[in-house]
Coordinates of C-alpha atoms in Angstrom, one line a residue:
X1 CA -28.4 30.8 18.6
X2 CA -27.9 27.1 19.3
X3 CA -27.2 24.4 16.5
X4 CA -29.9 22.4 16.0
X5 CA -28.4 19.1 17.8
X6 CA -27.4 21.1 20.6
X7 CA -31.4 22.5 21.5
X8 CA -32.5 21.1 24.6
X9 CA -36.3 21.9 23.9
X10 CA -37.7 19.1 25.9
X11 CA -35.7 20.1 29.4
X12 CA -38.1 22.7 30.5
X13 CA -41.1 22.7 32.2
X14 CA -44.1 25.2 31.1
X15 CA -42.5 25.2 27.1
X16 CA -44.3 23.2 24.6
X17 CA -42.0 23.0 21.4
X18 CA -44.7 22.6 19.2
X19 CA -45.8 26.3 19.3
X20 CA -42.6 27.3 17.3
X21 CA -42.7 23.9 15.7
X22 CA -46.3 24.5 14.3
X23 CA -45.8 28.3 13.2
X24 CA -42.5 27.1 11.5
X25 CA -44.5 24.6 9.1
X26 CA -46.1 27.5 8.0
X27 CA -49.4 25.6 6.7
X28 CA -51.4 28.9 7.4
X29 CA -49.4 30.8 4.4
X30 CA -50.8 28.5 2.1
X31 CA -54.6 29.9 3.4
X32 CA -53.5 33.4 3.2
X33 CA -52.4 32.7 -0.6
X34 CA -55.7 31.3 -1.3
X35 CA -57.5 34.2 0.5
X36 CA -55.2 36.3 -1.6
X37 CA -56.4 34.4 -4.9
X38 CA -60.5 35.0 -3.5
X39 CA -60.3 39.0 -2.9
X40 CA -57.5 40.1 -4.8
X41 CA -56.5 41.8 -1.4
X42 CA -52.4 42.5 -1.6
X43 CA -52.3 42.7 2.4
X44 CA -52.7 38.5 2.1
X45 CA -50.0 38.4 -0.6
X46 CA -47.6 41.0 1.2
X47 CA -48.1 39.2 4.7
X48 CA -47.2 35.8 3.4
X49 CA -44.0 37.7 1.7
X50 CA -42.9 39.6 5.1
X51 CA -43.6 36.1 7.5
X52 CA -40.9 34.1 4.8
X53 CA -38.2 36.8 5.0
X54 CA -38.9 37.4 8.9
X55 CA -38.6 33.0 9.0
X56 CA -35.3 33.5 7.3
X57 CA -33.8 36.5 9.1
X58 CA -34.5 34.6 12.6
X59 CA -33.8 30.5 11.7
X60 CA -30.4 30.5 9.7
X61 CA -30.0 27.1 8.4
X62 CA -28.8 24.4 11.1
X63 CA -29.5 26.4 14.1
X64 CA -32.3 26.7 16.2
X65 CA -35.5 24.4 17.6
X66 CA -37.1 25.0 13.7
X67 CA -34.5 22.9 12.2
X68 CA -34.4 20.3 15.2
X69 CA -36.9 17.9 13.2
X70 CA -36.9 17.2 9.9
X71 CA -40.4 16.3 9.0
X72 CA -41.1 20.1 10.2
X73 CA -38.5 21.3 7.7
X74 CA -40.4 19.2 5.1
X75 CA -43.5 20.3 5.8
X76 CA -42.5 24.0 5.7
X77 CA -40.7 23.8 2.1
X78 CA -43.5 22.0 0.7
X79 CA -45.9 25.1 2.2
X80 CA -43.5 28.0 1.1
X81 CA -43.5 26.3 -2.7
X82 CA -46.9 25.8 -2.3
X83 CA -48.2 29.8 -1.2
X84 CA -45.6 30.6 -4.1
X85 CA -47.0 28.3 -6.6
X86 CA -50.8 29.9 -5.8
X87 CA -49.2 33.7 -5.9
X88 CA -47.2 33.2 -8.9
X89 CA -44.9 34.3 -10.9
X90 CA -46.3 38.0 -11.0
X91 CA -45.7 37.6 -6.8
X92 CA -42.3 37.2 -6.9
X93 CA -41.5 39.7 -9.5
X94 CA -43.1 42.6 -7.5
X95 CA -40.3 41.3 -4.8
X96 CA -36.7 41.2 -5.5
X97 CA -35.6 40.7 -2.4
X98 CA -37.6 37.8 -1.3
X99 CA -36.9 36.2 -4.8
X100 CA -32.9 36.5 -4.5
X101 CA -32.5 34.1 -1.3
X102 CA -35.5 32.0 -1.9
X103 CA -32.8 29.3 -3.9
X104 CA -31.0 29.3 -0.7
X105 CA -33.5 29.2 1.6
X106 CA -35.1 25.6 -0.4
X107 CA -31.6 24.4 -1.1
X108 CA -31.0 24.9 2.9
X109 CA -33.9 22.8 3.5
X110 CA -33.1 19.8 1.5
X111 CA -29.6 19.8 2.2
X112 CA -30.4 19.5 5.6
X113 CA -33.6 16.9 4.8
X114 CA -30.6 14.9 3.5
X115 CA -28.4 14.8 6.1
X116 CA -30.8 14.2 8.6
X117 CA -33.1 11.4 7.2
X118 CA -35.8 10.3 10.3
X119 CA -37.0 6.6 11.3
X120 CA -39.2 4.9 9.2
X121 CA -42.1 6.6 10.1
X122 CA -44.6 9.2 9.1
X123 CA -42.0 11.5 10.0
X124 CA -39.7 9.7 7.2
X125 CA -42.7 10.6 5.0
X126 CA -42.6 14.2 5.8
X127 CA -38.8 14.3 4.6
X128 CA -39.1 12.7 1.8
X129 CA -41.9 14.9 1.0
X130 CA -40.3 18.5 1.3
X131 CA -37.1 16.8 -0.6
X132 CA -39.6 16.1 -3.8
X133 CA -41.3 19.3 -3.5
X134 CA -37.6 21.5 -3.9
X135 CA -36.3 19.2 -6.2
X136 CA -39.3 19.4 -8.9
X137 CA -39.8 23.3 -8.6
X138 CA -35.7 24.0 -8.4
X139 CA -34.7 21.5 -11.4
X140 CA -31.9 23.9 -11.7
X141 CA -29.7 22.7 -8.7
X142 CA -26.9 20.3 -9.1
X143 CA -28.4 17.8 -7.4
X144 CA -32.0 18.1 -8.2
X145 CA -32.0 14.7 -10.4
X146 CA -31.3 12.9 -7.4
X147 CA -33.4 14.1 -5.0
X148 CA -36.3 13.6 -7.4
X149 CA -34.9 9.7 -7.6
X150 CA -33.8 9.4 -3.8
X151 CA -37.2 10.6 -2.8
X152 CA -39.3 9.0 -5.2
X153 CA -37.7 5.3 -4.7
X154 CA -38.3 6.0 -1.3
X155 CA -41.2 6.9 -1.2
X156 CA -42.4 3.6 -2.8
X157 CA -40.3 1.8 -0.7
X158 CA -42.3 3.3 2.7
X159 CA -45.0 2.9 1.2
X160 CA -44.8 -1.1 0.8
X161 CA -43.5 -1.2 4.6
X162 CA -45.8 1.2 6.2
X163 CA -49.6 0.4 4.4
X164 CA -50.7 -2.5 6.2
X165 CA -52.8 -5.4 3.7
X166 CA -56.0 -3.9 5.0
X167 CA -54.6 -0.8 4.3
X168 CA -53.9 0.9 7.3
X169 CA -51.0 3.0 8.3
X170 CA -48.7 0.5 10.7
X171 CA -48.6 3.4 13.4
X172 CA -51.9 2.2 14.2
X173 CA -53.2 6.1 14.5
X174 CA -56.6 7.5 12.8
X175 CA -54.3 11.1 12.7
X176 CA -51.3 9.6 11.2
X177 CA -53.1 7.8 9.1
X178 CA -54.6 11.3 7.5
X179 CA -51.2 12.7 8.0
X180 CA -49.7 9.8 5.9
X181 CA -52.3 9.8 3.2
X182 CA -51.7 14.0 2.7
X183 CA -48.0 12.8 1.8
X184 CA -49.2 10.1 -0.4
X185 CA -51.6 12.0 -2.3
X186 CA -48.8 15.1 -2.3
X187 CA -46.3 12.3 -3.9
X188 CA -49.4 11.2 -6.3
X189 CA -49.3 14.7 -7.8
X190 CA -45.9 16.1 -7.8
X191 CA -44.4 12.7 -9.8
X192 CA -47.1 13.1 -11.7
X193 CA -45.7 16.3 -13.1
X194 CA -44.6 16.1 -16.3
X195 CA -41.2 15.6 -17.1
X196 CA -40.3 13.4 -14.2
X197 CA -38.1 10.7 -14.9
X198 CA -38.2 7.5 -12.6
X199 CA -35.5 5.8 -12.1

């Protein structure tokens, strides 16, 4: 496996990066944990288990075209906490082998958030997002405090640049727009959370 700088994803013809890219978000596990919630069928529950520790086994942390962008890396912790957080607790329990790396598989992903902050664009949003997400539902980490403040002052911050005075996203874009107001509302609801404290 490659490190992540070193992919050269866009060099060949007939390979659309966005295929691994899009699986890797893993939006669709948090519709199999809601089908899971709907007919109490364990084959949702299970699958969403098996696709995490198959992710993990194949994408070690820093190598590979799934860590190449960080908004995707983002996106995909927010996903994993949020299938989890629909599951719950009684989810995990059942699994001991998922639950033992899941620290180091979210502590992974906002280490590497960090250290690989994007431009100030919807992308930027994406980080920021996945880096709130881990820190509120691991408060347990050493650095958890400050990636609840790093991510919520800059949050606000993008938010001032980005939202036009007629208040429309400055990429100009009816998607990213949607895309932008998702993160929004996600930041809306996880500071809301109690025991968050602002800086």
């Amino acid at each position: 496996k490659k490190n992540y700088l070193d992919c050269e994803y866009e060099s060949f013809d007939g390979i659309d990066v966005k295929f691994p890219w899009e699986l890797s978000r893993m939006n669709h596990l948090v519709t199999m944990a809601q089908a899971y919630l709907l007919t109490e069928d364990e084959s949702f529950a299970n699958e969403v288990a098996v696709q995490i520790s198959d992710w993990w086994k194949h994408n070690p942390p820093g190598y590979g075209v799934n860590w190449a962008c960080s908004m995707d890396v983002g996106m995909r912790a927010a996903n994993v906490l949020m299938a989890l957080g629909l599951l719950g607790d009684k989810f995990l329990k059942s699994r001991e082998s998922l639950a033992r790396f899941l620290p180091a598989f979210f502590y992974h992903h906002a280490a590497h958030i960090l250290k690989n902050l994007e431009l100030p664009t919807n992308h930027l949003l994406g980080d920021l997002t996945g880096l709130a997400f881990v820190a509120k539902c691991y408060p347990y980490f050493h650095a958890s405090l400050s990636w609840e403040q790093f991510a919520y002052q800059g949050f606000i911050d993008q938010m001032q640049k980005q939202v036009l005075d007629d208040g429309m996203d400055f990429e100009g874009s009816t998607s990213y727009h949607r895309l932008v107001s998702e993160f929004f509302l996600a930041h809306r609801l996880i500071f809301s959370a109690e025991g968050f404290s602002r800086p």
